[in-house]
């Protein structure tokens, strides 16, 4: 990319282009967009970033991003505190919250075990999960990690660690997506759906 | 999009999603990316934005973004001051600079006449261009605006205004792109290239 006529602009472009999926051209578009606005409107972005970096916390129970020491979900008296859903990250948590089908609480791992990315057991909040299970009288742990190899590795590890506690461990049901035509379902999912077929009543009488 | 567990995060996501082409999901990815870094690294973006908004100027000659009152191009003694290339915006300027074929100076219009977008003559730096032509002894004005309807409208207007000054007005050559197969050239460009055909020597003896 050709040299920019302003070092100040150049630095902003450089910083924007560190964001995921943002190249130099997009970063320049972002910076010029801010310059086209009036100064106060444009400054709200940097103010929001600064306040977020300064003020954000992680819930001391579930390790989710939060504005206070205990997040809204963990401090909600209506949530079942003895059912914990283990998610990879906040996006996973939000996806499950969005279904409005879960009334328990969460535990955010902060990733999944991935040797290639250098993420090991100690980079995740697994020890904290085990401590919660031991001390908070948790009855059920639902493993809701991505259905990838890394997610399954993490599932297996956590499941093994939980064996020493009197807690039931479950995981997300896997199978053909609802509304899918079978010809478009991938082979692995469809194959496992046949092998792990379930009683008719367990699906249709629940709905 | 489901509610975020943090108001601070939500505000940052909202501000990021005001950037062009950035939706809520991308904005969330940006914000979480910043949160994953250590605080000092993450704060460089907002610092760069603030310093840019605070410090940036517009060159008083060419109206290009600049760190000082007169930009590097206008203050460069090696640039021909009596040949002015009129561009729509800084991206246009950078594109021409990148060719390394132009040794004159620029004039940044700040847009092109576009009634649909509410951009009229007074929103652009046309009056300042005329003043420069009048006072700075400019010999040639090269109109290098986009070859769109709006660009051409602006070309015609500026050309008409320049008639009262002893200045020659030129515009970018238009025709088939170099390296193009004719079957892929668009009809309008190819049609005009035939009607406005040029002497063989004017192309080949120049190279």
Short mmCIF file of C-alpha atoms in Angstrom, two decimals:
data_model
loop_
_atom_site.label_atom_id
_atom_site.label_comp_id
_atom_site.label_asym_id
_atom_site.label_seq_id
_atom_site.Cartn_x
_atom_site.Cartn_y
_atom_site.Cartn_z
CA UNK A 1 0.00 0.00 0.00
CA UNK A 2 1.27 3.43 -0.96
CA UNK A 3 2.45 5.77 1.79
CA UNK A 4 -0.28 7.80 3.45
CA UNK A 5 0.06 11.60 3.55
CA UNK A 6 -0.32 11.66 7.34
CA UNK A 7 1.52 9.76 10.05
CA UNK A 8 -1.47 10.15 12.39
CA UNK A 9 -3.76 8.59 9.80
CA UNK A 10 -1.17 5.91 9.11
CA UNK A 11 -0.97 4.89 12.75
CA UNK A 12 -4.75 4.61 13.03
CA UNK A 13 -4.86 2.52 9.84
CA UNK A 14 -2.15 0.28 11.26
CA UNK A 15 -4.05 -0.22 14.52
CA UNK A 16 -7.35 -0.90 12.75
CA UNK A 17 -5.67 -3.46 10.51
CA UNK A 18 -4.69 -5.49 13.59
CA UNK A 19 -8.37 -6.35 14.06
CA UNK A 20 -9.34 -9.81 12.79
CA UNK A 21 -10.17 -9.88 9.07
CA UNK A 22 -9.30 -6.20 8.52
CA UNK A 23 -6.78 -5.41 5.78
CA UNK A 24 -5.10 -2.09 5.04
CA UNK A 25 -7.76 -0.92 2.59
CA UNK A 26 -10.61 -1.65 5.01
CA UNK A 27 -8.65 -0.04 7.85
CA UNK A 28 -8.21 3.09 5.70
CA UNK A 29 -11.95 3.14 5.01
CA UNK A 30 -12.61 2.95 8.77
CA UNK A 31 -10.18 5.78 9.55
CA UNK A 32 -11.51 8.05 6.77
CA UNK A 33 -15.05 7.33 7.94
CA UNK A 34 -14.13 8.64 11.39
CA UNK A 35 -12.47 11.71 9.86
CA UNK A 36 -15.60 12.54 7.87
CA UNK A 37 -17.69 12.75 11.04
CA UNK A 38 -17.60 15.59 13.49
CA UNK A 39 -14.98 15.14 16.18
CA UNK A 40 -17.35 14.32 19.04
CA UNK A 41 -19.22 11.60 17.15
CA UNK A 42 -15.98 10.06 15.99
CA UNK A 43 -14.47 10.07 19.47
CA UNK A 44 -17.26 7.88 20.91
CA UNK A 45 -15.59 4.77 19.48
CA UNK A 46 -12.28 5.33 21.24
CA UNK A 47 -14.08 6.36 24.45
CA UNK A 48 -16.16 3.16 24.38
CA UNK A 49 -13.03 1.05 23.83
CA UNK A 50 -11.17 2.76 26.68
CA UNK A 51 -14.08 2.40 29.10
CA UNK A 52 -14.53 -1.23 28.15
CA UNK A 53 -10.83 -2.03 28.63
CA UNK A 54 -10.83 -0.18 31.93
CA UNK A 55 -14.09 -1.39 33.40
CA UNK A 56 -14.72 -4.90 32.16
CA UNK A 57 -14.53 -7.80 34.59
CA UNK A 58 -14.90 -11.54 34.50
CA UNK A 59 -17.63 -13.09 36.66
CA UNK A 60 -15.90 -14.87 39.54
CA UNK A 61 -18.31 -17.81 39.25
CA UNK A 62 -18.68 -18.49 35.53
CA UNK A 63 -15.75 -16.44 34.10
CA UNK A 64 -18.01 -14.75 31.60
CA UNK A 65 -17.38 -11.13 30.61
CA UNK A 66 -19.33 -8.94 33.01
CA UNK A 67 -19.67 -5.39 34.31
CA UNK A 68 -19.62 -6.57 37.94
CA UNK A 69 -17.87 -9.24 40.02
CA UNK A 70 -20.83 -11.57 39.60
CA UNK A 71 -22.56 -11.57 36.21
CA UNK A 72 -26.29 -11.07 35.67
CA UNK A 73 -26.93 -14.75 35.03
CA UNK A 74 -25.06 -15.99 38.13
CA UNK A 75 -26.75 -13.39 40.32
CA UNK A 76 -30.24 -14.11 38.96
CA UNK A 77 -32.21 -15.96 41.70
CA UNK A 78 -34.41 -17.61 39.08
CA UNK A 79 -31.54 -19.55 37.51
CA UNK A 80 -30.88 -23.12 38.66
CA UNK A 81 -27.48 -22.96 40.32
CA UNK A 82 -26.89 -26.74 40.37
CA UNK A 83 -26.98 -27.20 36.60
CA UNK A 84 -23.87 -25.85 34.86
CA UNK A 85 -23.48 -25.60 31.12
CA UNK A 86 -19.82 -25.55 30.03
CA UNK A 87 -19.20 -23.37 26.95
CA UNK A 88 -16.07 -22.49 25.02
CA UNK A 89 -16.60 -18.74 25.04
CA UNK A 90 -19.09 -15.93 25.33
CA UNK A 91 -20.39 -16.53 21.80
CA UNK A 92 -21.33 -20.07 22.78
CA UNK A 93 -23.03 -18.77 25.92
CA UNK A 94 -25.01 -16.22 23.92
CA UNK A 95 -26.06 -18.83 21.37
CA UNK A 96 -27.52 -21.02 24.11
CA UNK A 97 -29.11 -18.08 25.93
CA UNK A 98 -30.73 -17.12 22.67
CA UNK A 99 -32.62 -20.43 22.52
CA UNK A 100 -34.33 -19.55 25.85
CA UNK A 101 -34.32 -23.30 26.61
CA UNK A 102 -31.76 -23.31 29.41
CA UNK A 103 -32.43 -22.09 32.93
CA UNK A 104 -29.20 -23.14 34.66
CA UNK A 105 -25.90 -21.27 34.88
CA UNK A 106 -22.75 -21.35 32.76
CA UNK A 107 -19.05 -21.96 32.99
CA UNK A 108 -16.92 -20.25 30.33
CA UNK A 109 -13.77 -22.26 29.58
CA UNK A 110 -12.02 -19.56 27.59
CA UNK A 111 -11.20 -21.94 24.73
CA UNK A 112 -10.78 -25.63 24.02
CA UNK A 113 -7.68 -27.83 24.28
CA UNK A 114 -5.72 -27.27 21.08
CA UNK A 115 -2.02 -28.21 21.04
CA UNK A 116 -1.60 -26.69 17.56
CA UNK A 117 -2.69 -23.28 18.88
CA UNK A 118 -0.67 -23.79 22.07
CA UNK A 119 -3.79 -23.96 24.25
CA UNK A 120 -3.34 -26.47 27.06
CA UNK A 121 -5.36 -27.49 30.09
CA UNK A 122 -3.91 -24.75 32.25
CA UNK A 123 -4.96 -22.01 29.82
CA UNK A 124 -8.60 -22.89 30.41
CA UNK A 125 -10.78 -22.57 33.51
CA UNK A 126 -11.04 -26.35 33.99
CA UNK A 127 -9.58 -26.30 37.52
CA UNK A 128 -12.12 -23.63 38.47
CA UNK A 129 -14.92 -25.80 37.05
CA UNK A 130 -13.81 -28.77 39.16
CA UNK A 131 -13.66 -26.52 42.22
CA UNK A 132 -17.21 -25.32 41.56
CA UNK A 133 -18.45 -28.89 41.17
CA UNK A 134 -16.75 -29.83 44.43
CA UNK A 135 -17.91 -26.87 46.52
CA UNK A 136 -21.19 -25.63 45.04
CA UNK A 137 -23.19 -28.87 45.13
CA UNK A 138 -23.62 -29.01 41.38
CA UNK A 139 -25.82 -31.90 40.19
CA UNK A 140 -25.37 -31.78 36.42
CA UNK A 141 -22.65 -30.58 34.08
CA UNK A 142 -23.71 -30.13 30.45
CA UNK A 143 -20.77 -30.06 28.05
CA UNK A 144 -21.73 -27.67 25.23
CA UNK A 145 -18.41 -27.32 23.42
CA UNK A 146 -17.96 -27.13 19.65
CA UNK A 147 -18.40 -30.54 17.98
CA UNK A 148 -14.88 -30.37 16.56
CA UNK A 149 -11.91 -32.59 17.34
CA UNK A 150 -10.61 -30.02 19.81
CA UNK A 151 -14.02 -29.69 21.43
CA UNK A 152 -14.33 -33.46 21.77
CA UNK A 153 -10.81 -33.76 23.22
CA UNK A 154 -11.82 -31.19 25.83
CA UNK A 155 -15.13 -33.03 26.44
CA UNK A 156 -13.28 -36.28 27.11
CA UNK A 157 -10.77 -34.65 29.44
CA UNK A 158 -13.39 -32.82 31.50
CA UNK A 159 -15.64 -35.87 31.64
CA UNK A 160 -12.75 -37.93 32.99
CA UNK A 161 -11.91 -35.33 35.63
CA UNK A 162 -15.55 -35.21 36.74
CA UNK A 163 -15.74 -38.94 37.39
CA UNK A 164 -14.55 -38.47 40.95
CA UNK A 165 -17.50 -36.24 41.83
CA UNK A 166 -21.14 -37.32 42.30
CA UNK A 167 -22.33 -35.29 39.30
CA UNK A 168 -24.08 -36.36 36.12
CA UNK A 169 -22.37 -35.31 32.91
CA UNK A 170 -24.31 -34.75 29.68
CA UNK A 171 -23.53 -33.23 26.31
CA UNK A 172 -25.48 -31.61 23.48
CA UNK A 173 -27.59 -33.99 21.40
CA UNK A 174 -26.00 -34.57 17.98
CA UNK A 175 -27.80 -35.49 14.82
CA UNK A 176 -29.52 -34.17 11.75
CA UNK A 177 -30.46 -30.49 12.11
CA UNK A 178 -34.18 -29.79 12.41
CA UNK A 179 -35.58 -28.66 9.07
CA UNK A 180 -32.78 -30.35 7.09
CA UNK A 181 -33.26 -32.45 3.99
CA UNK A 182 -31.27 -35.66 4.42
CA UNK A 183 -29.53 -35.23 1.07
CA UNK A 184 -27.87 -32.08 2.41
CA UNK A 185 -26.83 -33.48 5.81
CA UNK A 186 -23.13 -34.33 5.96
CA UNK A 187 -22.19 -38.01 5.91
CA UNK A 188 -20.60 -38.15 9.34
CA UNK A 189 -23.55 -36.55 11.10
CA UNK A 190 -26.06 -38.70 9.21
CA UNK A 191 -24.03 -41.89 9.81
CA UNK A 192 -23.86 -41.25 13.53
CA UNK A 193 -27.56 -40.35 13.59
CA UNK A 194 -28.36 -43.84 12.33
CA UNK A 195 -25.94 -45.65 14.64
CA UNK A 196 -27.07 -43.60 17.66
CA UNK A 197 -30.74 -43.63 16.72
CA UNK A 198 -33.16 -42.78 19.54
CA UNK A 199 -36.61 -44.15 20.53
CA UNK A 200 -39.38 -42.48 18.53
CA UNK A 201 -41.18 -41.39 21.68
CA UNK A 202 -38.10 -39.64 23.06
CA UNK A 203 -38.28 -37.14 20.22
CA UNK A 204 -41.95 -36.80 19.36
CA UNK A 205 -43.67 -37.10 22.69
CA UNK A 206 -41.47 -34.41 24.18
CA UNK A 207 -42.61 -31.81 21.70
CA UNK B 1 -28.65 -10.31 18.19
CA UNK B 2 -29.06 -11.57 21.73
CA UNK B 3 -28.30 -9.25 24.63
CA UNK B 4 -24.67 -9.07 25.63
CA UNK B 5 -23.72 -9.82 29.24
CA UNK B 6 -21.91 -6.49 29.61
CA UNK B 7 -23.07 -2.96 28.89
CA UNK B 8 -19.46 -1.86 28.38
CA UNK B 9 -18.96 -4.54 25.76
CA UNK B 10 -22.32 -3.70 24.20
CA UNK B 11 -21.40 -0.05 23.79
CA UNK B 12 -18.11 -0.90 22.10
CA UNK B 13 -19.88 -3.33 19.78
CA UNK B 14 -22.40 -0.63 18.92
CA UNK B 15 -19.67 1.89 18.13
CA UNK B 16 -17.68 -0.59 16.03
CA UNK B 17 -20.81 -1.48 14.07
CA UNK B 18 -21.11 2.16 12.94
CA UNK B 19 -18.01 1.65 10.80
CA UNK B 20 -18.74 1.04 7.10
CA UNK B 21 -19.45 -2.60 6.28
CA UNK B 22 -19.26 -3.76 9.90
CA UNK B 23 -22.25 -5.68 11.28
CA UNK B 24 -22.96 -6.63 14.88
CA UNK B 25 -21.23 -10.02 14.64
CA UNK B 26 -18.05 -8.52 13.18
CA UNK B 27 -18.15 -5.71 15.75
CA UNK B 28 -18.39 -8.31 18.53
CA UNK B 29 -15.38 -10.11 17.06
CA UNK B 30 -13.43 -6.84 17.07
CA UNK B 31 -14.35 -6.08 20.70
CA UNK B 32 -13.56 -9.61 21.94
CA UNK B 33 -10.26 -9.46 20.05
CA UNK B 34 -9.32 -6.33 22.03
CA UNK B 35 -10.39 -7.98 25.30
CA UNK B 36 -8.18 -10.98 24.62
CA UNK B 37 -5.07 -8.79 24.37
CA UNK B 38 -3.31 -7.24 27.32
CA UNK B 39 -4.71 -3.87 28.22
CA UNK B 40 -1.81 -1.77 26.90
CA UNK B 41 -1.76 -3.40 23.48
CA UNK B 42 -5.51 -3.08 23.17
CA UNK B 43 -5.49 0.59 24.14
CA UNK B 44 -3.21 1.58 21.26
CA UNK B 45 -6.19 1.58 18.87
CA UNK B 46 -8.20 4.08 20.87
CA UNK B 47 -5.10 6.20 21.50
CA UNK B 48 -4.32 6.28 17.75
CA UNK B 49 -7.91 7.30 16.97
CA UNK B 50 -7.90 10.05 19.59
CA UNK B 51 -4.55 11.43 18.43
CA UNK B 52 -5.68 11.34 14.80
CA UNK B 53 -8.95 13.14 15.55
CA UNK B 54 -7.11 15.69 17.64
CA UNK B 55 -4.08 16.31 15.47
CA UNK B 56 -5.11 15.86 11.87
CA UNK B 57 -5.26 18.86 9.57
CA UNK B 58 -6.15 19.61 6.01
CA UNK B 59 -3.44 21.09 3.80
CA UNK B 60 -4.37 24.71 3.17
CA UNK B 61 -3.33 24.44 -0.47
CA UNK B 62 -4.65 21.09 -1.68
CA UNK B 63 -7.10 20.20 1.16
CA UNK B 64 -5.56 16.77 1.52
CA UNK B 65 -5.36 15.16 4.96
CA UNK B 66 -2.05 16.18 6.50
CA UNK B 67 -0.16 16.38 9.78
CA UNK B 68 0.81 19.99 9.15
CA UNK B 69 -0.73 23.12 7.62
CA UNK B 70 0.96 22.39 4.31
CA UNK B 71 1.15 18.75 3.23
CA UNK B 72 4.33 16.95 2.20
CA UNK B 73 3.49 17.09 -1.50
CA UNK B 74 2.67 20.82 -1.53
CA UNK B 75 5.82 21.64 0.47
CA UNK B 76 8.09 19.47 -1.69
CA UNK B 77 10.27 21.83 -3.81
CA UNK B 78 10.65 19.15 -6.49
CA UNK B 79 6.93 19.10 -7.34
CA UNK B 80 5.69 21.27 -10.23
CA UNK B 81 3.43 23.82 -8.57
CA UNK B 82 1.76 25.01 -11.78
CA UNK B 83 0.21 21.64 -12.73
CA UNK B 84 -2.71 20.72 -10.50
CA UNK B 85 -4.43 17.34 -10.58
CA UNK B 86 -7.99 17.49 -9.24
CA UNK B 87 -9.03 14.31 -7.38
CA UNK B 88 -12.22 13.31 -5.58
CA UNK B 89 -10.57 12.20 -2.36
CA UNK B 90 -7.40 10.98 -0.73
CA UNK B 91 -7.83 7.49 -2.19
CA UNK B 92 -7.75 9.00 -5.68
CA UNK B 93 -4.65 10.99 -4.76
CA UNK B 94 -2.91 7.90 -3.43
CA UNK B 95 -3.80 5.90 -6.53
CA UNK B 96 -2.18 8.51 -8.78
CA UNK B 97 0.83 8.93 -6.48
CA UNK B 98 1.28 5.18 -6.64
CA UNK B 99 1.79 5.30 -10.41
CA UNK B 100 4.84 7.56 -9.87
CA UNK B 101 3.92 9.23 -13.19
CA UNK B 102 2.81 12.60 -11.86
CA UNK B 103 5.14 15.29 -10.60
CA UNK B 104 2.68 18.15 -10.09
CA UNK B 105 0.50 18.93 -7.09
CA UNK B 106 -3.08 18.00 -6.21
CA UNK B 107 -6.39 19.52 -5.31
CA UNK B 108 -8.73 17.33 -3.24
CA UNK B 109 -12.39 18.14 -3.97
CA UNK B 110 -13.81 16.19 -1.05
CA UNK B 111 -16.37 14.44 -3.26
CA UNK B 112 -18.18 14.86 -6.56
CA UNK B 113 -21.45 16.63 -7.33
CA UNK B 114 -24.23 14.18 -6.47
CA UNK B 115 -27.73 15.57 -5.91
CA UNK B 116 -28.96 12.12 -4.76
CA UNK B 117 -26.46 12.11 -1.91
CA UNK B 118 -27.12 15.80 -1.21
CA UNK B 119 -23.64 16.86 -2.32
CA UNK B 120 -23.72 20.19 -4.09
CA UNK B 121 -21.12 22.58 -5.44
CA UNK B 122 -20.68 24.32 -2.10
CA UNK B 123 -19.85 21.07 -0.30
CA UNK B 124 -16.75 20.70 -2.45
CA UNK B 125 -13.56 22.75 -2.63
CA UNK B 126 -14.33 24.07 -6.13
CA UNK B 127 -14.23 27.75 -5.08
CA UNK B 128 -10.81 27.16 -3.50
CA UNK B 129 -9.62 25.53 -6.74
CA UNK B 130 -10.71 28.55 -8.76
CA UNK B 131 -8.96 30.83 -6.28
CA UNK B 132 -5.75 28.80 -6.63
CA UNK B 133 -5.95 28.96 -10.42
CA UNK B 134 -6.47 32.70 -10.24
CA UNK B 135 -3.73 33.50 -7.73
CA UNK B 136 -1.05 30.82 -8.02
CA UNK B 137 -0.27 31.08 -11.73
CA UNK B 138 -1.43 27.54 -12.49
CA UNK B 139 -0.89 26.50 -16.12
CA UNK B 140 -2.68 23.17 -16.31
CA UNK B 141 -5.57 21.58 -14.43
CA UNK B 142 -5.91 17.81 -14.87
CA UNK B 143 -9.36 16.51 -13.96
CA UNK B 144 -8.87 13.03 -12.49
CA UNK B 145 -12.33 12.35 -11.10
CA UNK B 146 -14.12 8.99 -11.23
CA UNK B 147 -15.45 8.19 -14.71
CA UNK B 148 -19.01 7.97 -13.38
CA UNK B 149 -21.99 10.17 -14.16
CA UNK B 150 -21.34 12.20 -11.00
CA UNK B 151 -17.66 12.51 -11.83
CA UNK B 152 -18.44 13.68 -15.36
CA UNK B 153 -21.02 16.20 -14.11
CA UNK B 154 -18.34 17.62 -11.84
CA UNK B 155 -15.81 17.60 -14.69
CA UNK B 156 -18.18 19.63 -16.89
CA UNK B 157 -18.92 22.12 -14.14
CA UNK B 158 -15.29 22.71 -13.23
CA UNK B 159 -14.26 22.91 -16.88
CA UNK B 160 -16.89 25.57 -17.48
CA UNK B 161 -15.77 27.59 -14.46
CA UNK B 162 -12.15 27.40 -15.61
CA UNK B 163 -12.92 28.91 -19.04
CA UNK B 164 -12.44 32.42 -17.70
CA UNK B 165 -8.83 31.73 -16.73
CA UNK B 166 -5.83 31.29 -19.04
CA UNK B 167 -5.34 27.68 -18.00
CA UNK B 168 -5.37 24.48 -20.03
CA UNK B 169 -7.76 21.80 -18.80
CA UNK B 170 -7.16 18.11 -19.43
CA UNK B 171 -8.64 14.89 -18.15
CA UNK B 172 -7.54 11.27 -17.76
CA UNK B 173 -7.31 9.32 -21.02
CA UNK B 174 -10.19 6.86 -21.33
CA UNK B 175 -10.20 3.64 -23.25
CA UNK B 176 -9.47 -0.03 -23.10
CA UNK B 177 -7.35 -0.96 -20.07
CA UNK B 178 -3.80 -2.03 -20.87
CA UNK B 179 -3.53 -5.82 -20.79
CA UNK B 180 -7.25 -6.29 -21.50
CA UNK B 181 -8.72 -8.73 -23.97
CA UNK B 182 -11.30 -6.88 -26.06
CA UNK B 183 -13.97 -9.51 -25.39
CA UNK B 184 -13.86 -8.58 -21.69
CA UNK B 185 -13.89 -4.78 -22.14
CA UNK B 186 -17.29 -3.27 -21.41
CA UNK B 187 -19.32 -2.07 -24.41
CA UNK B 188 -19.42 1.60 -23.48
CA UNK B 189 -15.66 1.85 -22.99
CA UNK B 190 -14.92 -0.09 -26.17
CA UNK B 191 -17.49 1.91 -28.16
CA UNK B 192 -15.98 5.20 -27.07
CA UNK B 193 -12.47 3.87 -27.72
CA UNK B 194 -13.40 3.38 -31.38
CA UNK B 195 -15.19 6.70 -31.78
CA UNK B 196 -12.40 8.59 -30.00
CA UNK B 197 -9.59 6.60 -31.62
CA UNK B 198 -6.15 8.20 -31.44
CA UNK B 199 -3.22 8.42 -33.90
CA UNK B 200 -1.05 5.30 -33.72
CA UNK B 201 2.06 7.35 -33.05
CA UNK B 202 0.51 9.11 -30.07
CA UNK B 203 0.37 5.79 -28.20
CA UNK B 204 3.35 3.78 -29.43
CA UNK B 205 6.02 6.39 -29.94
CA UNK B 206 5.49 7.70 -26.42
CA UNK B 207 6.34 4.43 -24.75
#
